[in-house]
């Protein structure tokens, strides 16, 4: 689900998991890990590179790759570059564990001036794609809200509207991710500045 503010995103992931069968004997080989790229940077279309190979190209703000893609469970260099550029903006070396699913999240600003806390970077978020029971949805929420120049980013909480809310995610700082399983069905959630009544996105 995309937030109307254009500067923060929280999305639903409620996907059917993959059943894994182990072979006979005392050892088994886990399936390769999977990853999916999401661009939460409002001022750049991005390419995702893995070991210097462009795996996804020209991913726009609030867009993501359509499917999860598999990769070997070994040290890989994940990097982002502005579309068409060969200069990496940020990169992380990581080994994704076998039989896991990971979101590669780009957040922050490409043009951040002197405000280093707002710089564009990537992070990894492990997700559970096994479907919850039939009456629940699993929701992951990320604080990717960038304030205007000269104003420091703040922690937010995700909740349903109103003073007395029945859904309350723990507060998360800029770049943080939180998760809850909530009742399935149509629902409105807001991102609200922590310890205030100020809503920044719906």
PDB file of C-alpha atoms in Angstrom:
ATOM      1  CA  UNK A   1       0.000   0.000   0.000  1.00  0.00           C
ATOM      2  CA  UNK A   2       1.473   3.376  -0.992  1.00  0.00           C
ATOM      3  CA  UNK A   3       1.181   6.379   1.278  1.00  0.00           C
ATOM      4  CA  UNK A   4      -0.262   9.546  -0.157  1.00  0.00           C
ATOM      5  CA  UNK A   5       2.561  11.665   1.289  1.00  0.00           C
ATOM      6  CA  UNK A   6       4.934  10.305  -1.327  1.00  0.00           C
ATOM      7  CA  UNK A   7       7.759  10.169   1.189  1.00  0.00           C
ATOM      8  CA  UNK A   8       6.961   7.094   3.217  1.00  0.00           C
ATOM      9  CA  UNK A   9       5.714   3.633   2.432  1.00  0.00           C
ATOM     10  CA  UNK A  10       4.196   0.744   4.246  1.00  0.00           C
ATOM     11  CA  UNK A  11       3.169  -2.338   2.377  1.00  0.00           C
ATOM     12  CA  UNK A  12       1.354  -5.590   2.756  1.00  0.00           C
ATOM     13  CA  UNK A  13       3.105  -8.903   2.326  1.00  0.00           C
ATOM     14  CA  UNK A  14       0.843 -11.891   2.693  1.00  0.00           C
ATOM     15  CA  UNK A  15       2.161 -14.510   0.333  1.00  0.00           C
ATOM     16  CA  UNK A  16       1.976 -18.237   0.102  1.00  0.00           C
ATOM     17  CA  UNK A  17       5.213 -19.804   1.283  1.00  0.00           C
ATOM     18  CA  UNK A  18       7.163 -22.502  -0.482  1.00  0.00           C
ATOM     19  CA  UNK A  19       7.017 -25.999   0.928  1.00  0.00           C
ATOM     20  CA  UNK A  20      10.443 -27.561   1.297  1.00  0.00           C
ATOM     21  CA  UNK A  21      11.071 -31.299   1.248  1.00  0.00           C
ATOM     22  CA  UNK A  22      14.324 -32.667   2.630  1.00  0.00           C
ATOM     23  CA  UNK A  23      16.042 -35.611   0.993  1.00  0.00           C
ATOM     24  CA  UNK A  24      16.996 -38.770   2.785  1.00  0.00           C
ATOM     25  CA  UNK A  25      20.130 -39.184   4.829  1.00  0.00           C
ATOM     26  CA  UNK A  26      21.603 -36.970   7.515  1.00  0.00           C
ATOM     27  CA  UNK A  27      22.106 -33.821   5.427  1.00  0.00           C
ATOM     28  CA  UNK A  28      19.982 -31.588   3.228  1.00  0.00           C
ATOM     29  CA  UNK A  29      20.569 -28.653   0.917  1.00  0.00           C
ATOM     30  CA  UNK A  30      18.474 -25.576   1.555  1.00  0.00           C
ATOM     31  CA  UNK A  31      16.876 -23.755  -1.373  1.00  0.00           C
ATOM     32  CA  UNK A  32      18.655 -20.612  -2.550  1.00  0.00           C
ATOM     33  CA  UNK A  33      17.620 -17.375  -0.809  1.00  0.00           C
ATOM     34  CA  UNK A  34      15.355 -14.886  -2.576  1.00  0.00           C
ATOM     35  CA  UNK A  35      15.368 -11.097  -2.632  1.00  0.00           C
ATOM     36  CA  UNK A  36      13.194  -8.273  -3.932  1.00  0.00           C
ATOM     37  CA  UNK A  37      14.200  -4.624  -4.485  1.00  0.00           C
ATOM     38  CA  UNK A  38      12.059  -1.622  -3.449  1.00  0.00           C
ATOM     39  CA  UNK A  39      12.968   2.019  -4.183  1.00  0.00           C
ATOM     40  CA  UNK A  40      11.814   4.427  -1.459  1.00  0.00           C
ATOM     41  CA  UNK A  41      14.064   7.288  -2.646  1.00  0.00           C
ATOM     42  CA  UNK A  42      11.936  10.188  -3.953  1.00  0.00           C
ATOM     43  CA  UNK A  43      14.585  11.868  -6.116  1.00  0.00           C
ATOM     44  CA  UNK A  44      16.232   9.085  -8.140  1.00  0.00           C
ATOM     45  CA  UNK A  45      15.371   6.142 -10.351  1.00  0.00           C
ATOM     46  CA  UNK A  46      17.713   3.363  -9.313  1.00  0.00           C
ATOM     47  CA  UNK A  47      19.526   0.303 -10.630  1.00  0.00           C
ATOM     48  CA  UNK A  48      20.304  -2.611  -8.325  1.00  0.00           C
ATOM     49  CA  UNK A  49      23.611  -4.352  -8.947  1.00  0.00           C
ATOM     50  CA  UNK A  50      24.764  -7.684  -7.550  1.00  0.00           C
ATOM     51  CA  UNK A  51      28.489  -8.369  -7.957  1.00  0.00           C
ATOM     52  CA  UNK A  52      28.646  -5.484 -10.473  1.00  0.00           C
ATOM     53  CA  UNK A  53      25.928  -7.023 -12.653  1.00  0.00           C
ATOM     54  CA  UNK A  54      22.775  -4.940 -13.099  1.00  0.00           C
ATOM     55  CA  UNK A  55      19.951  -7.173 -11.920  1.00  0.00           C
ATOM     56  CA  UNK A  56      17.189  -4.549 -11.968  1.00  0.00           C
ATOM     57  CA  UNK A  57      17.190  -1.279 -13.894  1.00  0.00           C
ATOM     58  CA  UNK A  58      15.376   2.060 -13.697  1.00  0.00           C
ATOM     59  CA  UNK A  59      13.231   1.279 -10.649  1.00  0.00           C
ATOM     60  CA  UNK A  60      11.231   4.425  -9.881  1.00  0.00           C
ATOM     61  CA  UNK A  61      10.246   5.896  -6.522  1.00  0.00           C
ATOM     62  CA  UNK A  62       7.686   3.714  -4.723  1.00  0.00           C
ATOM     63  CA  UNK A  63       8.160   0.943  -7.267  1.00  0.00           C
ATOM     64  CA  UNK A  64       9.529  -2.528  -6.635  1.00  0.00           C
ATOM     65  CA  UNK A  65      10.656  -5.466  -8.668  1.00  0.00           C
ATOM     66  CA  UNK A  66       7.670  -7.605  -9.596  1.00  0.00           C
ATOM     67  CA  UNK A  67       9.001 -10.889  -8.248  1.00  0.00           C
ATOM     68  CA  UNK A  68      11.495 -12.224  -5.760  1.00  0.00           C
ATOM     69  CA  UNK A  69      14.725 -13.340  -7.455  1.00  0.00           C
ATOM     70  CA  UNK A  70      16.998 -16.132  -6.263  1.00  0.00           C
ATOM     71  CA  UNK A  71      20.714 -15.775  -5.545  1.00  0.00           C
ATOM     72  CA  UNK A  72      23.396 -18.135  -4.288  1.00  0.00           C
ATOM     73  CA  UNK A  73      23.901 -18.255  -0.516  1.00  0.00           C
ATOM     74  CA  UNK A  74      27.431 -16.847  -0.623  1.00  0.00           C
ATOM     75  CA  UNK A  75      29.042 -13.445  -0.178  1.00  0.00           C
ATOM     76  CA  UNK A  76      27.498 -11.044  -2.669  1.00  0.00           C
ATOM     77  CA  UNK A  77      27.997  -7.321  -3.199  1.00  0.00           C
ATOM     78  CA  UNK A  78      24.639  -5.524  -3.405  1.00  0.00           C
ATOM     79  CA  UNK A  79      24.835  -1.944  -4.663  1.00  0.00           C
ATOM     80  CA  UNK A  80      22.607   0.841  -5.954  1.00  0.00           C
ATOM     81  CA  UNK A  81      23.348   3.415  -8.640  1.00  0.00           C
ATOM     82  CA  UNK A  82      21.314   6.151 -10.254  1.00  0.00           C
ATOM     83  CA  UNK A  83      19.848   4.799 -13.459  1.00  0.00           C
ATOM     84  CA  UNK A  84      22.405   4.992 -16.253  1.00  0.00           C
ATOM     85  CA  UNK A  85      25.346   5.709 -13.934  1.00  0.00           C
ATOM     86  CA  UNK A  86      28.261   3.398 -13.184  1.00  0.00           C
ATOM     87  CA  UNK A  87      28.991   5.056  -9.833  1.00  0.00           C
ATOM     88  CA  UNK A  88      27.624   3.199  -6.821  1.00  0.00           C
ATOM     89  CA  UNK A  89      25.768   5.348  -4.300  1.00  0.00           C
ATOM     90  CA  UNK A  90      25.792   2.702  -1.570  1.00  0.00           C
ATOM     91  CA  UNK A  91      26.802  -0.953  -1.346  1.00  0.00           C
ATOM     92  CA  UNK A  92      26.689  -3.780   1.179  1.00  0.00           C
ATOM     93  CA  UNK A  93      28.448  -7.136   1.114  1.00  0.00           C
ATOM     94  CA  UNK A  94      26.254  -9.855   2.584  1.00  0.00           C
ATOM     95  CA  UNK A  95      25.498 -13.550   2.533  1.00  0.00           C
ATOM     96  CA  UNK A  96      21.786 -14.270   2.444  1.00  0.00           C
ATOM     97  CA  UNK A  97      20.938 -17.458   4.309  1.00  0.00           C
ATOM     98  CA  UNK A  98      19.435 -20.364   2.387  1.00  0.00           C
ATOM     99  CA  UNK A  99      15.651 -20.687   2.280  1.00  0.00           C
ATOM    100  CA  UNK A 100      15.064 -17.058   3.307  1.00  0.00           C
ATOM    101  CA  UNK A 101      13.323 -14.077   1.717  1.00  0.00           C
ATOM    102  CA  UNK A 102      14.764 -10.571   1.945  1.00  0.00           C
ATOM    103  CA  UNK A 103      13.688  -7.086   0.919  1.00  0.00           C
ATOM    104  CA  UNK A 104      16.516  -4.876  -0.357  1.00  0.00           C
ATOM    105  CA  UNK A 105      15.282  -1.389   0.553  1.00  0.00           C
ATOM    106  CA  UNK A 106      16.669   1.873  -0.848  1.00  0.00           C
ATOM    107  CA  UNK A 107      15.693   4.900   1.246  1.00  0.00           C
ATOM    108  CA  UNK A 108      16.862   8.446   1.851  1.00  0.00           C
ATOM    109  CA  UNK A 109      17.700  11.230  -0.593  1.00  0.00           C
ATOM    110  CA  UNK A 110      20.102  11.159  -3.515  1.00  0.00           C
ATOM    111  CA  UNK A 111      20.528  14.929  -3.142  1.00  0.00           C
ATOM    112  CA  UNK A 112      20.818  15.313   0.625  1.00  0.00           C
ATOM    113  CA  UNK A 113      23.105  18.337   0.759  1.00  0.00           C
ATOM    114  CA  UNK A 114      24.977  18.466   4.050  1.00  0.00           C
ATOM    115  CA  UNK A 115      22.341  16.482   5.996  1.00  0.00           C
ATOM    116  CA  UNK A 116      24.116  13.144   6.119  1.00  0.00           C
ATOM    117  CA  UNK A 117      21.335  11.391   8.073  1.00  0.00           C
ATOM    118  CA  UNK A 118      19.104  11.764   4.995  1.00  0.00           C
ATOM    119  CA  UNK A 119      21.595  10.260   2.512  1.00  0.00           C
ATOM    120  CA  UNK A 120      20.461   7.517   0.151  1.00  0.00           C
ATOM    121  CA  UNK A 121      21.428   4.033   1.311  1.00  0.00           C
ATOM    122  CA  UNK A 122      20.269   0.424   1.239  1.00  0.00           C
ATOM    123  CA  UNK A 123      19.287  -1.972   3.981  1.00  0.00           C
ATOM    124  CA  UNK A 124      18.080  -5.566   4.180  1.00  0.00           C
ATOM    125  CA  UNK A 125      14.856  -6.699   5.809  1.00  0.00           C
ATOM    126  CA  UNK A 126      14.075 -10.392   6.236  1.00  0.00           C
ATOM    127  CA  UNK A 127      10.400 -11.183   5.606  1.00  0.00           C
ATOM    128  CA  UNK A 128       8.167 -14.148   6.284  1.00  0.00           C
ATOM    129  CA  UNK A 129       6.264 -15.106   3.135  1.00  0.00           C
ATOM    130  CA  UNK A 130       4.408 -18.019   4.711  1.00  0.00           C
ATOM    131  CA  UNK A 131       0.758 -17.018   4.737  1.00  0.00           C
ATOM    132  CA  UNK A 132      -0.707 -16.353   8.204  1.00  0.00           C
ATOM    133  CA  UNK A 133      -3.973 -17.992   9.128  1.00  0.00           C
ATOM    134  CA  UNK A 134      -6.990 -17.114   7.023  1.00  0.00           C
ATOM    135  CA  UNK A 135      -8.216 -14.226   9.145  1.00  0.00           C
ATOM    136  CA  UNK A 136      -4.898 -12.351   9.364  1.00  0.00           C
ATOM    137  CA  UNK A 137      -2.641 -10.234   7.153  1.00  0.00           C
ATOM    138  CA  UNK A 138       1.059  -9.708   7.822  1.00  0.00           C
ATOM    139  CA  UNK A 139       2.051  -6.044   7.500  1.00  0.00           C
ATOM    140  CA  UNK A 140       5.588  -4.675   7.291  1.00  0.00           C
ATOM    141  CA  UNK A 141       5.978  -0.929   7.791  1.00  0.00           C
ATOM    142  CA  UNK A 142       9.102   1.168   7.182  1.00  0.00           C
ATOM    143  CA  UNK A 143       9.809   4.736   8.238  1.00  0.00           C
ATOM    144  CA  UNK A 144      11.221   6.319   5.057  1.00  0.00           C
ATOM    145  CA  UNK A 145       9.901   9.820   5.753  1.00  0.00           C
ATOM    146  CA  UNK A 146      12.344  12.624   4.867  1.00  0.00           C
ATOM    147  CA  UNK A 147      11.640  16.050   6.283  1.00  0.00           C
ATOM    148  CA  UNK A 148      12.386  19.309   4.470  1.00  0.00           C
ATOM    149  CA  UNK A 149      15.854  20.871   4.459  1.00  0.00           C
ATOM    150  CA  UNK A 150      16.974  21.940   7.928  1.00  0.00           C
ATOM    151  CA  UNK A 151      14.503  19.713   9.772  1.00  0.00           C
ATOM    152  CA  UNK A 152      15.621  16.498  11.439  1.00  0.00           C
ATOM    153  CA  UNK A 153      13.871  13.222  10.636  1.00  0.00           C
ATOM    154  CA  UNK A 154      11.785  11.710  13.420  1.00  0.00           C
ATOM    155  CA  UNK A 155      10.409   8.397  14.641  1.00  0.00           C
ATOM    156  CA  UNK A 156       6.890   7.431  13.609  1.00  0.00           C
ATOM    157  CA  UNK A 157       4.253   4.983  14.714  1.00  0.00           C
ATOM    158  CA  UNK A 158       1.841   3.176  12.390  1.00  0.00           C
ATOM    159  CA  UNK A 159      -1.721   2.881  13.690  1.00  0.00           C
ATOM    160  CA  UNK A 160      -5.345   3.195  12.731  1.00  0.00           C
ATOM    161  CA  UNK A 161      -6.744   6.738  12.949  1.00  0.00           C
ATOM    162  CA  UNK A 162      -8.171   8.268  16.087  1.00  0.00           C
ATOM    163  CA  UNK A 163      -7.164   8.924  19.663  1.00  0.00           C
ATOM    164  CA  UNK A 164      -8.144   5.447  20.806  1.00  0.00           C
ATOM    165  CA  UNK A 165      -6.574   3.085  18.267  1.00  0.00           C
ATOM    166  CA  UNK A 166      -6.833  -0.684  18.203  1.00  0.00           C
ATOM    167  CA  UNK A 167      -3.800  -1.235  15.962  1.00  0.00           C
ATOM    168  CA  UNK A 168      -0.508   0.157  17.219  1.00  0.00           C
ATOM    169  CA  UNK A 169       2.899  -0.699  15.774  1.00  0.00           C
ATOM    170  CA  UNK A 170       5.972   0.094  17.890  1.00  0.00           C
ATOM    171  CA  UNK A 171       7.630   3.405  17.032  1.00  0.00           C
ATOM    172  CA  UNK A 172      10.439   3.175  14.486  1.00  0.00           C
ATOM    173  CA  UNK A 173      13.245   5.605  13.720  1.00  0.00           C
ATOM    174  CA  UNK A 174      14.118   6.680  10.182  1.00  0.00           C
ATOM    175  CA  UNK A 175      15.118   3.559   8.260  1.00  0.00           C
ATOM    176  CA  UNK A 176      13.490   1.223  10.767  1.00  0.00           C
ATOM    177  CA  UNK A 177      11.007  -1.541   9.936  1.00  0.00           C
ATOM    178  CA  UNK A 178       8.267  -2.981  12.110  1.00  0.00           C
ATOM    179  CA  UNK A 179       5.772  -5.815  11.589  1.00  0.00           C
ATOM    180  CA  UNK A 180       2.425  -6.956  12.909  1.00  0.00           C
ATOM    181  CA  UNK A 181      -0.251  -9.452  11.956  1.00  0.00           C
ATOM    182  CA  UNK A 182      -3.614  -7.735  11.860  1.00  0.00           C
ATOM    183  CA  UNK A 183      -7.157  -8.751  10.914  1.00  0.00           C
ATOM    184  CA  UNK A 184      -7.684  -9.123   7.173  1.00  0.00           C
ATOM    185  CA  UNK A 185      -9.991  -6.766   5.320  1.00  0.00           C
ATOM    186  CA  UNK A 186     -10.173  -3.116   4.257  1.00  0.00           C
ATOM    187  CA  UNK A 187      -8.399  -0.842   6.713  1.00  0.00           C
ATOM    188  CA  UNK A 188      -6.894   2.626   7.007  1.00  0.00           C
ATOM    189  CA  UNK A 189      -3.512   3.075   8.639  1.00  0.00           C
ATOM    190  CA  UNK A 190      -1.699   6.315   9.368  1.00  0.00           C
ATOM    191  CA  UNK A 191       1.931   7.161  10.019  1.00  0.00           C
ATOM    192  CA  UNK A 192       2.054   9.497  13.011  1.00  0.00           C
ATOM    193  CA  UNK A 193       4.981  11.320  14.551  1.00  0.00           C
ATOM    194  CA  UNK A 194       5.841   9.482  17.765  1.00  0.00           C
ATOM    195  CA  UNK A 195       4.593  11.124  20.980  1.00  0.00           C
ATOM    196  CA  UNK A 196       2.412  13.589  19.043  1.00  0.00           C
ATOM    197  CA  UNK A 197      -0.942  13.617  17.249  1.00  0.00           C
ATOM    198  CA  UNK A 198       0.691  14.758  13.978  1.00  0.00           C
ATOM    199  CA  UNK A 199      -0.146  12.455  11.077  1.00  0.00           C
ATOM    200  CA  UNK A 200       2.332  12.562   8.187  1.00  0.00           C
ATOM    201  CA  UNK A 201       0.758  10.001   5.840  1.00  0.00           C
ATOM    202  CA  UNK A 202      -2.435   7.976   5.413  1.00  0.00           C
TER     203      UNK A 202
END
